[in-house]
mmCIF file of C-alpha atoms in Angstrom:
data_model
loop_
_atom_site.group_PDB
_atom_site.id
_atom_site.type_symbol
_atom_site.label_atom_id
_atom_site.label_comp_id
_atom_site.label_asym_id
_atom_site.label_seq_id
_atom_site.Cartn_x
_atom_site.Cartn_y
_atom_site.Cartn_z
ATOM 1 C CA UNK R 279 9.792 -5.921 35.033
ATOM 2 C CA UNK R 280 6.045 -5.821 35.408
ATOM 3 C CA UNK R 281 6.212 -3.505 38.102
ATOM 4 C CA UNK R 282 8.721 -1.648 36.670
ATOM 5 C CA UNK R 283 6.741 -1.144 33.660
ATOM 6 C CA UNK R 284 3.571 -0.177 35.663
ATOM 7 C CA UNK R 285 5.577 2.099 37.957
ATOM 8 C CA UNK R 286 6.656 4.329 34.585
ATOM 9 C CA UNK R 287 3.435 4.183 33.599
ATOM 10 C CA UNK R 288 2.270 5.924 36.301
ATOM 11 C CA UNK R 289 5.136 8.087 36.686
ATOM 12 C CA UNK R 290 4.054 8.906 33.026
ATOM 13 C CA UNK R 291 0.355 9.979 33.953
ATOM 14 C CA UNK R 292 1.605 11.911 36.841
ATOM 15 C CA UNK R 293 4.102 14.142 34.907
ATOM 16 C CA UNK R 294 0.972 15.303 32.410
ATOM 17 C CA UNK R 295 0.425 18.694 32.811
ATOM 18 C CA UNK R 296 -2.732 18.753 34.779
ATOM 19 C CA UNK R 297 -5.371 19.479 32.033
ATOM 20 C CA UNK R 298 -7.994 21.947 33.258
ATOM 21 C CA UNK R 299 -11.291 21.097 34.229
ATOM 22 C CA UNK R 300 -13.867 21.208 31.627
ATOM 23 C CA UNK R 301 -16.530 24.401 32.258
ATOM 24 C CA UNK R 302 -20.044 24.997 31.747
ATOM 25 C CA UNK R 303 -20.677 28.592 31.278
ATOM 26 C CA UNK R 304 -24.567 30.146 31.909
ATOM 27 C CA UNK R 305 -24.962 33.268 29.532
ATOM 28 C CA UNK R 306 -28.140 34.476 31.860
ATOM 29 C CA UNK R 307 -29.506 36.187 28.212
ATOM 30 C CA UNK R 308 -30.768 35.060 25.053
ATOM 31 C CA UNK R 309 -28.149 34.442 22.403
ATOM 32 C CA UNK R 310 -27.006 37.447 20.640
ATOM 33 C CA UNK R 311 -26.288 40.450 23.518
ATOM 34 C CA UNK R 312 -23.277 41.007 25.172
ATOM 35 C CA UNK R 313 -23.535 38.088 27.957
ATOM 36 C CA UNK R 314 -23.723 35.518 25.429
ATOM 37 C CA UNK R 315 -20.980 36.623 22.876
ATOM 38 C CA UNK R 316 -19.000 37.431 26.848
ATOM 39 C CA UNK R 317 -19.773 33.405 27.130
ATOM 40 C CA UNK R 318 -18.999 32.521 23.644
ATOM 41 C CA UNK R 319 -15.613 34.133 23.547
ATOM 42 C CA UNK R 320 -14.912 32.984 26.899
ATOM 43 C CA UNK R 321 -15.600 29.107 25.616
ATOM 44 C CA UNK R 322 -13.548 30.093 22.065
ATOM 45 C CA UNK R 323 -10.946 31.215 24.249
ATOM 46 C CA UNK R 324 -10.392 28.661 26.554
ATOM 47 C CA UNK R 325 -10.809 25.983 24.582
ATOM 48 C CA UNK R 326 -7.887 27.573 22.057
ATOM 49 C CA UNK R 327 -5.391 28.645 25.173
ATOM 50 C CA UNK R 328 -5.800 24.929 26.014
ATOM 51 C CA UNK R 329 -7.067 26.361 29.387
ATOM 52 C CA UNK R 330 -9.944 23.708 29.473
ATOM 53 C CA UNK R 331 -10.412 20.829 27.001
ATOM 54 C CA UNK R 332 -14.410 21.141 26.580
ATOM 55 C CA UNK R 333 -16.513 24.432 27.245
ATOM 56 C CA UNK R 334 -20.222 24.058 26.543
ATOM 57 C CA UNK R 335 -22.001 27.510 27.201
ATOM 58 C CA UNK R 336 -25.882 27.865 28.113
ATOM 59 C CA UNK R 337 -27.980 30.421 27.489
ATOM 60 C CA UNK R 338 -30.952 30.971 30.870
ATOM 61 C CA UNK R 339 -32.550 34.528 30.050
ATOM 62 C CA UNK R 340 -34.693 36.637 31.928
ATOM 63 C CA UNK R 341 -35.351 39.441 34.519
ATOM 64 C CA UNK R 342 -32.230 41.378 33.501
ATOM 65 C CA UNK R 343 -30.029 37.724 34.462
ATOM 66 C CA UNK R 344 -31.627 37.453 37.797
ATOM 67 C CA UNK R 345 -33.192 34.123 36.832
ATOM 68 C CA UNK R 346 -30.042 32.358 35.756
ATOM 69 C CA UNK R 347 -28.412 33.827 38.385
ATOM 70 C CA UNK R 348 -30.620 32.282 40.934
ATOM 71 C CA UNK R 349 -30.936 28.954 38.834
ATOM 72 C CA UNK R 350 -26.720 29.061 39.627
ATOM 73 C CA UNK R 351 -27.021 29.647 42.669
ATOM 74 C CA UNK R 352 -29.355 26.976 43.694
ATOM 75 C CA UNK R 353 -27.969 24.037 41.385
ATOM 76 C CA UNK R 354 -24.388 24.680 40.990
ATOM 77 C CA UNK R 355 -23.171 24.971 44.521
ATOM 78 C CA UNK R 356 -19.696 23.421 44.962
ATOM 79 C CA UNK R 357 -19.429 22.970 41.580
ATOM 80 C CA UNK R 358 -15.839 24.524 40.552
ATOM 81 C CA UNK R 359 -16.705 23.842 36.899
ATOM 82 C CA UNK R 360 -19.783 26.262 36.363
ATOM 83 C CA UNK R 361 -19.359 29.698 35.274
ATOM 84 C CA UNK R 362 -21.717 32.640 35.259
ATOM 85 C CA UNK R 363 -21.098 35.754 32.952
ATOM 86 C CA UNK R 364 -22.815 38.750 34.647
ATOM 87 C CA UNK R 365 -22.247 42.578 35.224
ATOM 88 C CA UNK R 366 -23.349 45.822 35.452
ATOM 89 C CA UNK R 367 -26.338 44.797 34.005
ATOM 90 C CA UNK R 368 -27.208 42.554 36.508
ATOM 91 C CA UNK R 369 -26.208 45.011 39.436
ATOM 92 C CA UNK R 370 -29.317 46.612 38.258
ATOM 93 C CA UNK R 371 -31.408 44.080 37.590
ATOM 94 C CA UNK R 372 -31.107 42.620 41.101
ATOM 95 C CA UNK R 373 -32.052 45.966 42.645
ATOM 96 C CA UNK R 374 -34.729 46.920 40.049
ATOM 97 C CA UNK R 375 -36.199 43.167 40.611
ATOM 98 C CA UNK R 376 -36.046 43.203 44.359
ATOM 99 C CA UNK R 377 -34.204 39.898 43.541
ATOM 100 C CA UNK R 378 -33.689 37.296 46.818
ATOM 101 C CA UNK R 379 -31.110 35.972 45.237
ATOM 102 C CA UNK R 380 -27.316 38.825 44.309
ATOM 103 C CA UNK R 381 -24.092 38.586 44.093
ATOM 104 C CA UNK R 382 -23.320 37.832 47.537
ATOM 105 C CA UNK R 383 -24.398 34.148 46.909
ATOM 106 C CA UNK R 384 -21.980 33.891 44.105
ATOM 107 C CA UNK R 385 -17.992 33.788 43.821
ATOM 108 C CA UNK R 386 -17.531 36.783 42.190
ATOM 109 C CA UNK R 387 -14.028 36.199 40.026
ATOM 110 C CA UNK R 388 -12.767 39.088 38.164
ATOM 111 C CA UNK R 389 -14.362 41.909 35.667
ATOM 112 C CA UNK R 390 -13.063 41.313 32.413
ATOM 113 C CA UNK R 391 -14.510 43.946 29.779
ATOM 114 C CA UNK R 392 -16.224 47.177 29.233
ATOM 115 C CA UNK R 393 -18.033 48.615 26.872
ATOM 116 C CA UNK R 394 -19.243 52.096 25.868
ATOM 117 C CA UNK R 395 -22.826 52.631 24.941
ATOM 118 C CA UNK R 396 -23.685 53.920 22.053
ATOM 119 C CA UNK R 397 -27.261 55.751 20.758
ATOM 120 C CA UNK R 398 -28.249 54.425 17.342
ATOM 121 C CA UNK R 399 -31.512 55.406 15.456
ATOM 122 C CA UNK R 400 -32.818 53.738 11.936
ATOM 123 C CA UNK R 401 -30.910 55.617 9.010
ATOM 124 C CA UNK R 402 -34.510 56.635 7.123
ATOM 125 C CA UNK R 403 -34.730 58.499 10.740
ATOM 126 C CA UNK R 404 -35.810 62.328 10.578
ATOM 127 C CA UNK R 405 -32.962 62.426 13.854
ATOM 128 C CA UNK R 406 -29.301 63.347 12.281
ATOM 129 C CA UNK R 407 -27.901 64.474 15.400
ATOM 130 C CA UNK R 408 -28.047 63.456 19.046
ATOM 131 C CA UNK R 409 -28.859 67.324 19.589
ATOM 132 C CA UNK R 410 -32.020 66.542 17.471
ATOM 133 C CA UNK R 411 -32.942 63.946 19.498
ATOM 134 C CA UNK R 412 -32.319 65.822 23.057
ATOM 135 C CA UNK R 413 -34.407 68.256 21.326
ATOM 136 C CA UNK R 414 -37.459 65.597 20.668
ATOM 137 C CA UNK R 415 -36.779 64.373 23.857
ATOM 138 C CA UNK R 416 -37.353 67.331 25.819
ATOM 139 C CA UNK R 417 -40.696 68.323 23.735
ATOM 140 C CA UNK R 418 -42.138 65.144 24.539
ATOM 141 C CA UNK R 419 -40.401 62.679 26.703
ATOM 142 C CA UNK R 420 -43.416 59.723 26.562
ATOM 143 C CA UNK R 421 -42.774 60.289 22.209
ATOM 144 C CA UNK R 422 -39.392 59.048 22.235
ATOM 145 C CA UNK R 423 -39.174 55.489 22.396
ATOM 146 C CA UNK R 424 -35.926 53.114 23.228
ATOM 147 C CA UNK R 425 -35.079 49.964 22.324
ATOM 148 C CA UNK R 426 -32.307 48.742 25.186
ATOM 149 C CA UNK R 427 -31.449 46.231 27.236
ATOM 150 C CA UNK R 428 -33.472 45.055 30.456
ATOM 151 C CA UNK R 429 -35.377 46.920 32.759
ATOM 152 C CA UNK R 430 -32.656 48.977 35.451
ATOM 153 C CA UNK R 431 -29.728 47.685 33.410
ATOM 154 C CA UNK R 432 -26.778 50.042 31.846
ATOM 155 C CA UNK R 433 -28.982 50.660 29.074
ATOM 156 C CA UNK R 434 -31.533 51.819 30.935
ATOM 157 C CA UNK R 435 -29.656 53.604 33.218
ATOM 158 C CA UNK R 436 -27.759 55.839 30.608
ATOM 159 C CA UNK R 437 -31.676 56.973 29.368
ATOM 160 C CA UNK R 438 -32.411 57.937 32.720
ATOM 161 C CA UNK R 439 -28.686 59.878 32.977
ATOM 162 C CA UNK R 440 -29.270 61.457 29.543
ATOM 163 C CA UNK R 441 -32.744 62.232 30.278
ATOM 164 C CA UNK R 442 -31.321 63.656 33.278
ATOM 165 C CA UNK R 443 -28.972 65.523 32.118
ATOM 166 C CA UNK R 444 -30.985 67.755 29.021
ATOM 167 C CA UNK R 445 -33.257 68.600 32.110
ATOM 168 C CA UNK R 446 -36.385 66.301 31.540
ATOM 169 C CA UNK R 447 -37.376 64.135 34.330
ATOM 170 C CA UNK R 448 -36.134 60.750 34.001
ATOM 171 C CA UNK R 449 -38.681 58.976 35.729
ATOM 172 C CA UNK R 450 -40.943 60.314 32.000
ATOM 173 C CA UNK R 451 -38.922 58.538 29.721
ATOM 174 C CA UNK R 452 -40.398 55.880 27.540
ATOM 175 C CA UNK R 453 -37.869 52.855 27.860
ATOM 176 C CA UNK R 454 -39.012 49.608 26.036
ATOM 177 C CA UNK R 455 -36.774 46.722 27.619
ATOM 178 C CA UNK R 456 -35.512 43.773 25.558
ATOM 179 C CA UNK R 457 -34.035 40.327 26.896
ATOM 180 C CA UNK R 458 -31.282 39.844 24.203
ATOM 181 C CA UNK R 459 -29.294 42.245 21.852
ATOM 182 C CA UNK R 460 -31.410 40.631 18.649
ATOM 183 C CA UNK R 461 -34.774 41.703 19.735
ATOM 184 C CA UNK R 462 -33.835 45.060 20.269
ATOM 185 C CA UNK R 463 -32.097 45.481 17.285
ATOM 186 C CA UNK R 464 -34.880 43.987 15.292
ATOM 187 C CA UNK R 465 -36.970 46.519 16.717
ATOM 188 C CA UNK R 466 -34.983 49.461 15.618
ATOM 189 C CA UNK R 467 -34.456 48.104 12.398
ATOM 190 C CA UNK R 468 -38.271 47.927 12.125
ATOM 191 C CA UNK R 469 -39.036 51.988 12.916
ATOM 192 C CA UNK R 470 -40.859 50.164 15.842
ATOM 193 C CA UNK R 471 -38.816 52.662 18.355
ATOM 194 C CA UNK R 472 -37.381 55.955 17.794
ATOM 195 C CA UNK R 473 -33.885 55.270 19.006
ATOM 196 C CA UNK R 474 -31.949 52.328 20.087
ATOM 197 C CA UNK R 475 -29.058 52.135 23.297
ATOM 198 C CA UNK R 476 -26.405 48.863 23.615
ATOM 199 C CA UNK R 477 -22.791 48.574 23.694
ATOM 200 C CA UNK R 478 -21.286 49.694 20.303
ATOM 201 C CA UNK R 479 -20.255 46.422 19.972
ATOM 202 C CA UNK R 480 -23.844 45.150 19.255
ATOM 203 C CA UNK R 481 -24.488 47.903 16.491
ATOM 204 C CA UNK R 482 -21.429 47.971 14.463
ATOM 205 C CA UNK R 483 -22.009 45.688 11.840
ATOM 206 C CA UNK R 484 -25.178 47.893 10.659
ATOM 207 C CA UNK R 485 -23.792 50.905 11.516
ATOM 208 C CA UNK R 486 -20.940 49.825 9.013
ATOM 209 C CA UNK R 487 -23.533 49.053 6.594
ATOM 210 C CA UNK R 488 -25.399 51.764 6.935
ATOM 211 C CA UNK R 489 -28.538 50.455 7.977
ATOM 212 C CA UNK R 490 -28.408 52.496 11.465
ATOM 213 C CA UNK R 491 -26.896 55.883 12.324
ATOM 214 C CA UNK R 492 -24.865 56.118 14.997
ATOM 215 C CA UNK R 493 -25.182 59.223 16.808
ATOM 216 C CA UNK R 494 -23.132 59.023 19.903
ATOM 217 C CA UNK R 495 -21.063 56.998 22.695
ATOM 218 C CA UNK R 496 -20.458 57.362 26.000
ATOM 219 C CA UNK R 497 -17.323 57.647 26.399
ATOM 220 C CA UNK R 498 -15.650 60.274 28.128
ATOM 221 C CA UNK R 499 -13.265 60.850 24.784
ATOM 222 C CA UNK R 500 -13.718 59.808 21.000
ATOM 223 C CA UNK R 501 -13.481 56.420 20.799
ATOM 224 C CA UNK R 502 -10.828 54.582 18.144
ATOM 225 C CA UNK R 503 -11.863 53.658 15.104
ATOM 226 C CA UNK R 504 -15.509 54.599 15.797
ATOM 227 C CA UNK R 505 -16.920 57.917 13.482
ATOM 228 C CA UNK R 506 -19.054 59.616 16.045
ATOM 229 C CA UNK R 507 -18.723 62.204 18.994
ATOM 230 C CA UNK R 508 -19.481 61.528 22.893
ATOM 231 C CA UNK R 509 -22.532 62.353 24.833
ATOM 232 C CA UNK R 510 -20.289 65.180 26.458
ATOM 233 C CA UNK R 511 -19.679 66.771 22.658
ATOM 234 C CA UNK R 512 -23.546 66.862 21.798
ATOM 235 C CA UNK R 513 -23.810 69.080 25.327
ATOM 236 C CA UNK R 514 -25.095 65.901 27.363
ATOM 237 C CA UNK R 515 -22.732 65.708 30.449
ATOM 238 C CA UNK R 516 -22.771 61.869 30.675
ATOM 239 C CA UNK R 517 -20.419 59.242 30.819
ATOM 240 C CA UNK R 518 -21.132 55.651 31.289
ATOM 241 C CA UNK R 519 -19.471 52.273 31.029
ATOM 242 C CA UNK R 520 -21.381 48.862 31.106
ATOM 243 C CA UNK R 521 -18.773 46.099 32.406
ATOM 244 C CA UNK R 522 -19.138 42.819 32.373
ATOM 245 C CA UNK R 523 -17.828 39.773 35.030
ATOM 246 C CA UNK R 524 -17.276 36.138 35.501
ATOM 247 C CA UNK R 525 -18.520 34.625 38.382
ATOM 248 C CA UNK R 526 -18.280 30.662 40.284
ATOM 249 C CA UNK R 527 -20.601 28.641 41.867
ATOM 250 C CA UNK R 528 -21.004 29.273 45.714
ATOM 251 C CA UNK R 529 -19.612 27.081 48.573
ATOM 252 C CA UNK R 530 -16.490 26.309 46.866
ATOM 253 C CA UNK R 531 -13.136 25.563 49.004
ATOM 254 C CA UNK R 532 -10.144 28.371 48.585
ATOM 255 C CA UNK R 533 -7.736 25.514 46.550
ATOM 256 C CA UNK R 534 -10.912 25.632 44.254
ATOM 257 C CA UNK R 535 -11.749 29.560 43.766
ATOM 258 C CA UNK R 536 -7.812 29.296 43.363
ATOM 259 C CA UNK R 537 -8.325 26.951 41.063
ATOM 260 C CA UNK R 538 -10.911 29.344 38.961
ATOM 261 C CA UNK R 539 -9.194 32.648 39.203
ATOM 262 C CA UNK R 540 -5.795 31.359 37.931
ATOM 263 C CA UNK R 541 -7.641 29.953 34.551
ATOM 264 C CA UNK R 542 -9.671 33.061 34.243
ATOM 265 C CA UNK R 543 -6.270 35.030 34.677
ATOM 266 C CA UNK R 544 -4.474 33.057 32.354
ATOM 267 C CA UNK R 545 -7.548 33.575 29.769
ATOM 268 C CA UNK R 546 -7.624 37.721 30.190
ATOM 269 C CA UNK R 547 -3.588 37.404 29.534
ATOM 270 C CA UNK R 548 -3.632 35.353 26.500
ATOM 271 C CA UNK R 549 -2.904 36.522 23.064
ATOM 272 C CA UNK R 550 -6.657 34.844 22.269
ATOM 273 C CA UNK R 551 -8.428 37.271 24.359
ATOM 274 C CA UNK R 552 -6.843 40.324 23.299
ATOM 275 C CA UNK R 553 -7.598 39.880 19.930
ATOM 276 C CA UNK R 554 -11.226 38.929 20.808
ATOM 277 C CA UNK R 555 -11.205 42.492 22.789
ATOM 278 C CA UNK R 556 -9.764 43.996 19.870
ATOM 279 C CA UNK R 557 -12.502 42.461 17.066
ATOM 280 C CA UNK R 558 -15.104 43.035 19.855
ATOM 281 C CA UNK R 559 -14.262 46.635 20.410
ATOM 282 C CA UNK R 560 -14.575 45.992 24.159
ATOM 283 C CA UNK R 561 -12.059 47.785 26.741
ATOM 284 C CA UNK R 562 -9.734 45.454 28.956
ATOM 285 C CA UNK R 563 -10.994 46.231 32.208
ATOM 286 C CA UNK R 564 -9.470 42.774 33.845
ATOM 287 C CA UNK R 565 -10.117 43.061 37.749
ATOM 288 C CA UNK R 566 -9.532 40.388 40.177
ATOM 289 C CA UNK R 567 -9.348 39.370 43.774
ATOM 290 C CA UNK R 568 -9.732 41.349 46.603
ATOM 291 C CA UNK R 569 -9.566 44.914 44.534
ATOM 292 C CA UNK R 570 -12.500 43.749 42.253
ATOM 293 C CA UNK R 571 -14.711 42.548 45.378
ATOM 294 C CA UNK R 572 -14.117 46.441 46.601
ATOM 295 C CA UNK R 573 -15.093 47.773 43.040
ATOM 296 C CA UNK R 574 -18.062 45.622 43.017
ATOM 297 C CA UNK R 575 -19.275 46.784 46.551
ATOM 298 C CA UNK R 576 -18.667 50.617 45.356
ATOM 299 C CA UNK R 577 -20.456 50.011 41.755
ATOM 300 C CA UNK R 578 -23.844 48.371 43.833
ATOM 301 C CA UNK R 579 -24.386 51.486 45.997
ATOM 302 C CA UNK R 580 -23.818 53.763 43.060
ATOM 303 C CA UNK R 581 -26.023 51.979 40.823
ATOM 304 C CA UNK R 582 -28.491 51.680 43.456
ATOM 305 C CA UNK R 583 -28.559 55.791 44.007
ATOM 306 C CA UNK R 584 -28.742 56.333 40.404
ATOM 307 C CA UNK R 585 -32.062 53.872 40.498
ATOM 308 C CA UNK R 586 -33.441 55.902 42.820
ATOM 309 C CA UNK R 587 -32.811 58.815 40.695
ATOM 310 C CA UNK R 588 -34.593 57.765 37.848
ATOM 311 C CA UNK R 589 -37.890 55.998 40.317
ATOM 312 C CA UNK R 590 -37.257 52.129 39.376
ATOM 313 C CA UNK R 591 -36.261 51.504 43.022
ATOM 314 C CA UNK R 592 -38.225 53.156 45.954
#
């Protein structure tokens, strides 16, 4: 009977459904830009999905995500429970930084979202119109001031396009970098910069409140929902989209990367996440496997001729 008993018992623990592991996720930004709420959603999601029972998220900032990245690098590898949001951002970041450490000594997993930009300026601004501030622009490149994201990032790189594009030379343009989405915005808020450039997402609760006018996106049509025309409408021939990625510790076995991508797939197909792309405003770009690792190769060498465009790498 006793080994009866113990037999069912473990028959019993067998039979569980194998409950995921638990995840650590480094947002390689300071709480409030688009990496962290990325990381935030992604430990929401999980968590709800029952894809992992415990999700703690940590926030490493600096250098555009270069230094978490190479703080993941070095102290996760194996590790199948550590998780590293990332993207476009960081594409530039590690060519702008000369970083030692990219991609390459990661386990990229799959793009999830994109985002538009869009070009904001404090409402008591003199600037109605993104015409108006092409206009300022070309006058006086150095007088314009923006408030973005980190040096060689999406942000960045849409200046330099726009700049670009209105025919003033993008390596004149006055780009003040900021490590996470609340600095920046407190320093549009504050008149301390003439115009401000993030992912919509980041600017819609003042824009709804009128505390910021939103003058464009970058989209390549209107966007849903969102009162305000693209670049390509104001006469500036730009589109961009900043994407962003989830990525797993190096030196881990194929069962494990396995392992990853199936919870990471079964996270981007959930009912959770799609409303959480929905309330975010982000687009589903989901990407995995062997087509995203071809993406990713074709996104560094175009981000890495548009750097050299705008003279942040040599």
């Amino acid at each position: 009977m006793k080994h009866f008993f113990l037999a069912s018992i473990l028959a019993g623990a067998i039979a569980l459904p194998a409950y995921a592991a638990d995840y650590t996720i480094i947002a390689p930004a300071n709480p409030g830009g688009g990496w962290d709420q990325t990381a935030r959603s992604l430990q929401t999601v999980m968590q709800q999905e029952g894809i992992s029972g415990n999700v703690q998220v940590q926030n490493v900032p600096g250098a555009g995500g270069t230094i978490g990245l190479a703080q993941f690098a070095s102290q996760q590898k194996g590790n199948p429970n550590a998780l590293l949001v990332g993207g476009y951002v960081m594409v530039g970041a590690i060519l702008t930084n000369n970083s030692p450490v990219t991609l390459k000594d990661v386990t990229p997993i799959a793009r999830l979202t994109g985002e538009y930009e869009a070009i904001v300026v404090p409402a008591a601004s003199e600037i109605q119109t993104m015409k108006d501030l092409v206009e300022a622009l070309k006058k006086d490149p150095g007088a314009v001031s923006w408030a973005g994201g980190s040096a060689g990032g999406t942000d960045h790189i849409a200046v330099g396009l726009i700049a670009k594009a209105a025919g003033v030379d993008p390596t004149k343009i006055n780009y003040i970098a900021y490590s996470g989405g609340g600095e920046a915005l407190a320093a549009i808020l504050g008149n301390q910069v003439t115009a401000g450039i993030s992912g919509y997402g980041e600017f819609e609760s003042q824009v709804k409140a009128g505390t910021l006018r939103l003058l464009a996106v970058s989209s390549a049509e209107r966007l849903e929902g969102i009162d305000a025309p693209t670049l390509k409408e104001s006469g500036v021939d730009v589109v961009v989209e900043n994407w962003r990625m989830v990525a797993a510790a190096p030196g881990l076995t194929e069962e494990q990367k396995a392992a990853v991508s199936a919870d990471i797939e079964k996270l981007a197909k959930s009912a959770g996440w799609q409303e959480v792309l929905k309330t975010k405003g982000w687009q589903d770009t989901y990407l995995a496997g062997a087509a995203f690792d071809e993406q990713l190769a074709k996104d560094i060498s175009a981000t890495e001729t548009v750097l050299k465009d705008i003279g942040l790498v040599k």
